[in-house]
Short mmCIF file of C-alpha atoms in Angstrom, two decimals:
data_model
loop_
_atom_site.label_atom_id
_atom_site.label_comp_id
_atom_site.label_asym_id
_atom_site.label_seq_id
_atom_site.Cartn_x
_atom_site.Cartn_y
_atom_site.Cartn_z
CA UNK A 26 12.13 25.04 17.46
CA UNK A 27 9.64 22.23 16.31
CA UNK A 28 8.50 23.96 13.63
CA UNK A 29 11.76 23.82 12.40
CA UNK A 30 12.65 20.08 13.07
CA UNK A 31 9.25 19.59 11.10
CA UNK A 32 10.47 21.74 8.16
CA UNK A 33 13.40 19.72 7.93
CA UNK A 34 11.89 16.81 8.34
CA UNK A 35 9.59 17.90 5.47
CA UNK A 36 12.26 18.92 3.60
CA UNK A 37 13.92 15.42 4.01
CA UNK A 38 10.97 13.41 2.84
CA UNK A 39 10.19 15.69 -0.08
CA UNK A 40 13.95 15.33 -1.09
CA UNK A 41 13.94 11.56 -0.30
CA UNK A 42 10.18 11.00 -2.66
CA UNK A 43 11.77 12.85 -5.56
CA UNK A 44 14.82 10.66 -5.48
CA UNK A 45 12.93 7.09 -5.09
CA UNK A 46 10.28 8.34 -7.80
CA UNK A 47 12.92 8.81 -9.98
CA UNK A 48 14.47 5.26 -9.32
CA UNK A 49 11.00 4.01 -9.86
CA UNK A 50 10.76 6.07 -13.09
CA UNK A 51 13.54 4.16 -14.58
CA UNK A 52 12.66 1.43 -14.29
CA UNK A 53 12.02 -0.89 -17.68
CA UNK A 54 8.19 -1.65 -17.67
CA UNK A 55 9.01 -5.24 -18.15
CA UNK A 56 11.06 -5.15 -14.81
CA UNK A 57 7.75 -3.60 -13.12
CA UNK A 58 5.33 -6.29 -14.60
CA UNK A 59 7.69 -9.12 -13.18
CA UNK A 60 7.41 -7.81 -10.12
CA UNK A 61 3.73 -7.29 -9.99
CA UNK A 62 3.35 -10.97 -10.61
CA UNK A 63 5.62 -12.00 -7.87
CA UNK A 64 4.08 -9.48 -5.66
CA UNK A 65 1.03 -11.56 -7.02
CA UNK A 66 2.30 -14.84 -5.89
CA UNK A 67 3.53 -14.05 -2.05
CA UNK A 68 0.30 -12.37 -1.79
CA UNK A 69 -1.85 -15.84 -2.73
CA UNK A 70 -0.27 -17.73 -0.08
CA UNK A 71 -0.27 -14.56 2.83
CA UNK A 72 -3.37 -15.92 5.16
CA UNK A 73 -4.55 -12.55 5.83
CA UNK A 74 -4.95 -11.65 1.99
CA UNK A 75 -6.24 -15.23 1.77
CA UNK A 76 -9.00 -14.85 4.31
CA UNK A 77 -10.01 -11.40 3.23
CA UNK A 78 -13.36 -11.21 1.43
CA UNK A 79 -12.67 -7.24 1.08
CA UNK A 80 -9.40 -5.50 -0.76
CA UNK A 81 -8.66 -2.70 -0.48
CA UNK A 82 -6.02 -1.58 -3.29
CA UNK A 83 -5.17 1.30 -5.63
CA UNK A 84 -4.70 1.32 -9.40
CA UNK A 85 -0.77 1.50 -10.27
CA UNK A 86 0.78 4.99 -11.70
CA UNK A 87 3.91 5.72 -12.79
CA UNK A 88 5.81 2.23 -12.31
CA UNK A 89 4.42 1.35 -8.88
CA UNK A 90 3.87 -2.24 -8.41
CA UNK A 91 1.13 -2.82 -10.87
CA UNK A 92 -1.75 -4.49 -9.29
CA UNK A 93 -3.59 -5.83 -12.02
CA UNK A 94 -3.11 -9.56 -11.38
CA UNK A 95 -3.95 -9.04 -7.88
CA UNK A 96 -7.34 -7.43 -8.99
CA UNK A 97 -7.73 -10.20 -11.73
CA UNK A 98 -6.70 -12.85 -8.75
CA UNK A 99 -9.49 -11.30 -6.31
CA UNK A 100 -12.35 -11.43 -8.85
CA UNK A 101 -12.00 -15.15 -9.61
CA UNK A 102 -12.00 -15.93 -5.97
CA UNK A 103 -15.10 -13.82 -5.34
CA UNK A 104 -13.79 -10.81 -3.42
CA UNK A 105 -14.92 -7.87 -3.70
CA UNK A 106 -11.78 -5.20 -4.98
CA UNK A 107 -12.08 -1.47 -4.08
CA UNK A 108 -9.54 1.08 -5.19
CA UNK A 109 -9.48 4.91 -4.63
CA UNK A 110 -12.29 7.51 -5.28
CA UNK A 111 -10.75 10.11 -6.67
CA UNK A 112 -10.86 13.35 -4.62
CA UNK A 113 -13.04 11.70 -2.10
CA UNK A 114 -11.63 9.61 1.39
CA UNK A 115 -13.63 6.44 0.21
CA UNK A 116 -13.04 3.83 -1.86
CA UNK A 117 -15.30 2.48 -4.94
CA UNK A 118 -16.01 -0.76 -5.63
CA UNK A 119 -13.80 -1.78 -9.05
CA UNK A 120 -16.59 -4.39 -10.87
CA UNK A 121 -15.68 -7.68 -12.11
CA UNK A 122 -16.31 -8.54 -15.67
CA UNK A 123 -18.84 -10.91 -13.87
CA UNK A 124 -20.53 -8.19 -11.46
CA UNK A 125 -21.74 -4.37 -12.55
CA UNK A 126 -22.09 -1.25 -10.99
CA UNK A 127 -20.02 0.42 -8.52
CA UNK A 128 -20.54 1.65 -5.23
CA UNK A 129 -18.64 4.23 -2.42
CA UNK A 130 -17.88 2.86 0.51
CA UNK A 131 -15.49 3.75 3.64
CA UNK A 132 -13.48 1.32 4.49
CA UNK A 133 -13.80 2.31 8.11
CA UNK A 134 -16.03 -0.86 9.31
CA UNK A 135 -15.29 -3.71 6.84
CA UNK A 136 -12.75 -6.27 7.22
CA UNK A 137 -9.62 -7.08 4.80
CA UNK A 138 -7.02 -5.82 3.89
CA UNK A 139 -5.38 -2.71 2.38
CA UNK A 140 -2.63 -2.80 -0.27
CA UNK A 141 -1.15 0.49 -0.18
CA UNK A 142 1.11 1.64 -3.26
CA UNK A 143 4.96 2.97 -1.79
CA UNK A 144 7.63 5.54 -2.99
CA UNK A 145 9.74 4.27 -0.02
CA UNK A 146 9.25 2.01 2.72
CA UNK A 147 11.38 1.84 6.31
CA UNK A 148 12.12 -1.34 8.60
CA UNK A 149 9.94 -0.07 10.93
CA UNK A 150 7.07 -0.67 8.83
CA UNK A 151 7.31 3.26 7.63
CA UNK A 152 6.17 4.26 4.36
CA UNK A 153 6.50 7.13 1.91
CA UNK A 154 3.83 8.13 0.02
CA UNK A 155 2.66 10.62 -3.01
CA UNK A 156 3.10 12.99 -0.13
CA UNK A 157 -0.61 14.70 -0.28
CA UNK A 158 -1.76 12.54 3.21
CA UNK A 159 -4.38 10.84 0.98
CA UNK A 160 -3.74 6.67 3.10
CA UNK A 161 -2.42 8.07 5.97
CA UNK A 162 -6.05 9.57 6.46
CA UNK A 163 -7.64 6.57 5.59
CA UNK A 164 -5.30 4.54 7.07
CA UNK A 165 -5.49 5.98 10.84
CA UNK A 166 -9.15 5.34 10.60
CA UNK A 167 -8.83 1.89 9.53
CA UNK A 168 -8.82 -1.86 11.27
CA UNK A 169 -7.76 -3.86 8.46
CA UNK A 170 -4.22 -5.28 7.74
CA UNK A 171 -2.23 -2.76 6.45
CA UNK A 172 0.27 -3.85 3.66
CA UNK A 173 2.50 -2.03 1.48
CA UNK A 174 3.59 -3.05 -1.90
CA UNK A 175 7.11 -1.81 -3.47
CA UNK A 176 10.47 -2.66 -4.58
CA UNK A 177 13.52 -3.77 -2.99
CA UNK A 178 15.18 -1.05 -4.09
CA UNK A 179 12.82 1.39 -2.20
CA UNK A 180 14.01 0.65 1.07
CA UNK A 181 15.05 3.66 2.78
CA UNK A 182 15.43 5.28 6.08
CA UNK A 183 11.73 7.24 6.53
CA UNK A 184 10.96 9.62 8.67
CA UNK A 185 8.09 9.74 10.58
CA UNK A 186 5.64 12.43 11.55
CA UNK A 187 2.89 12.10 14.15
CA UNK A 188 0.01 11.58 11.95
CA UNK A 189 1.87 8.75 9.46
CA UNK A 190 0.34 5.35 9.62
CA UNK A 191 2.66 2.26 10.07
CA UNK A 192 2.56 -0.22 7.93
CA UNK A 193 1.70 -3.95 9.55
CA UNK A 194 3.72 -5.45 6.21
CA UNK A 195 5.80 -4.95 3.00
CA UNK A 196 5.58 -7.12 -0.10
CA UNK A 197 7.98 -6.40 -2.51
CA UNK A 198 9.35 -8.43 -5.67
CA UNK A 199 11.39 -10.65 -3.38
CA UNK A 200 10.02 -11.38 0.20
CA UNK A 201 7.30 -10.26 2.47
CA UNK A 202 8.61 -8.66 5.70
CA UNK A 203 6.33 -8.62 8.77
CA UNK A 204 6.07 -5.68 11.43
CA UNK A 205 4.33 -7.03 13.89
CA UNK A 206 0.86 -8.10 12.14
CA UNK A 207 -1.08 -11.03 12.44
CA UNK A 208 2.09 -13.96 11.88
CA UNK A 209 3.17 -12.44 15.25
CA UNK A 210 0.63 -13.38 17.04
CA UNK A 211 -1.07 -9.59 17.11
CA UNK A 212 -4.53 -10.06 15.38
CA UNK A 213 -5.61 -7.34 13.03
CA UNK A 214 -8.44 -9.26 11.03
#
């Protein structure tokens, strides 16, 4: 019996992911950009983000919320930016045009936070991902503020499995919705 509530469950999210990457595949590049800047702004005046000398992000694919102002806004502020290793569960250190060489580091021990990219996101601080387990690993391993960045339009009802990671916030284009992080009072930095 639970391995079939887990099957459909599966079956559910895999069904839900193609349907939101498609939406996401629509969209107009120029739609996407916009809303990596505004992303961009919220993000400049969210205190964790502000106080973070670490971040923690990913390089956009396929019409996720690019992240290249983000990156662009760490480096002038002097924070060090980290994105994905591919095929590893570490991060490596993404130099600014001021700073060479790169580095591998877990993120299991430093503080700041993680920008996570999202094919859906739930009200419960839920998120869908690529599907391959690659943040939630990282994620359930990690102390730092965990925040999500998508669209509006990727709001869904999620389903959860055991081993998925919450989310402690969602940025999208529009607003920045809290699930019980730091602005709550619950200190996570």
């Amino acid at each position: 019996r639970a391995g079939l509530v887990l099957a459909r469950m599966q079956a559910t999210k895999q069904a839900l992911r193609r349907v939101m990457q498609l939406r996401r595949a629509g969209l107009d590049p120029a739609v996407a950009t916009n809303a990596g800047v505004r992303v961009a702004q919220q993000l400049r005046t969210f205190a964790p983000y502000a106080r973070a000398e670490v971040v923690f992000t990913y390089q956009a694919m396929g019409n996720e919320v690019p992240t290249e102002e983000i990156i662009r806004d760490c480096h002038a502020a002097g924070k060090c930016v980290f994105v994905p290793s591919p095929g590893e569960r570490s991060f490596v250190r993404l130099p600014s045009p001021q700073v060479s060489g790169r580095g591998t580091v877990d993120p299991v021990g430093l503080r700041g936070v993680v920008l996570v990219p999202l094919v859906a996101w739930g009200e419960g601080g839920e998120r869908l991902g690529r599907g391959q387990g690659w943040y939630d690993r990282i994620l359930s391993r990690c102390h730092q503020v965990k925040v999500g960045l998508g669209y509006e339009f990727q709001r869904a009802r999620v389903p959860i499995e055991p081993w998925d990671v919450r989310l402690d916030y969602v940025v999208t284009e529009s607003r920045l919705i809290e699930f019980g992080g730091v602005l709550s009072g619950r200190r996570l930095i």
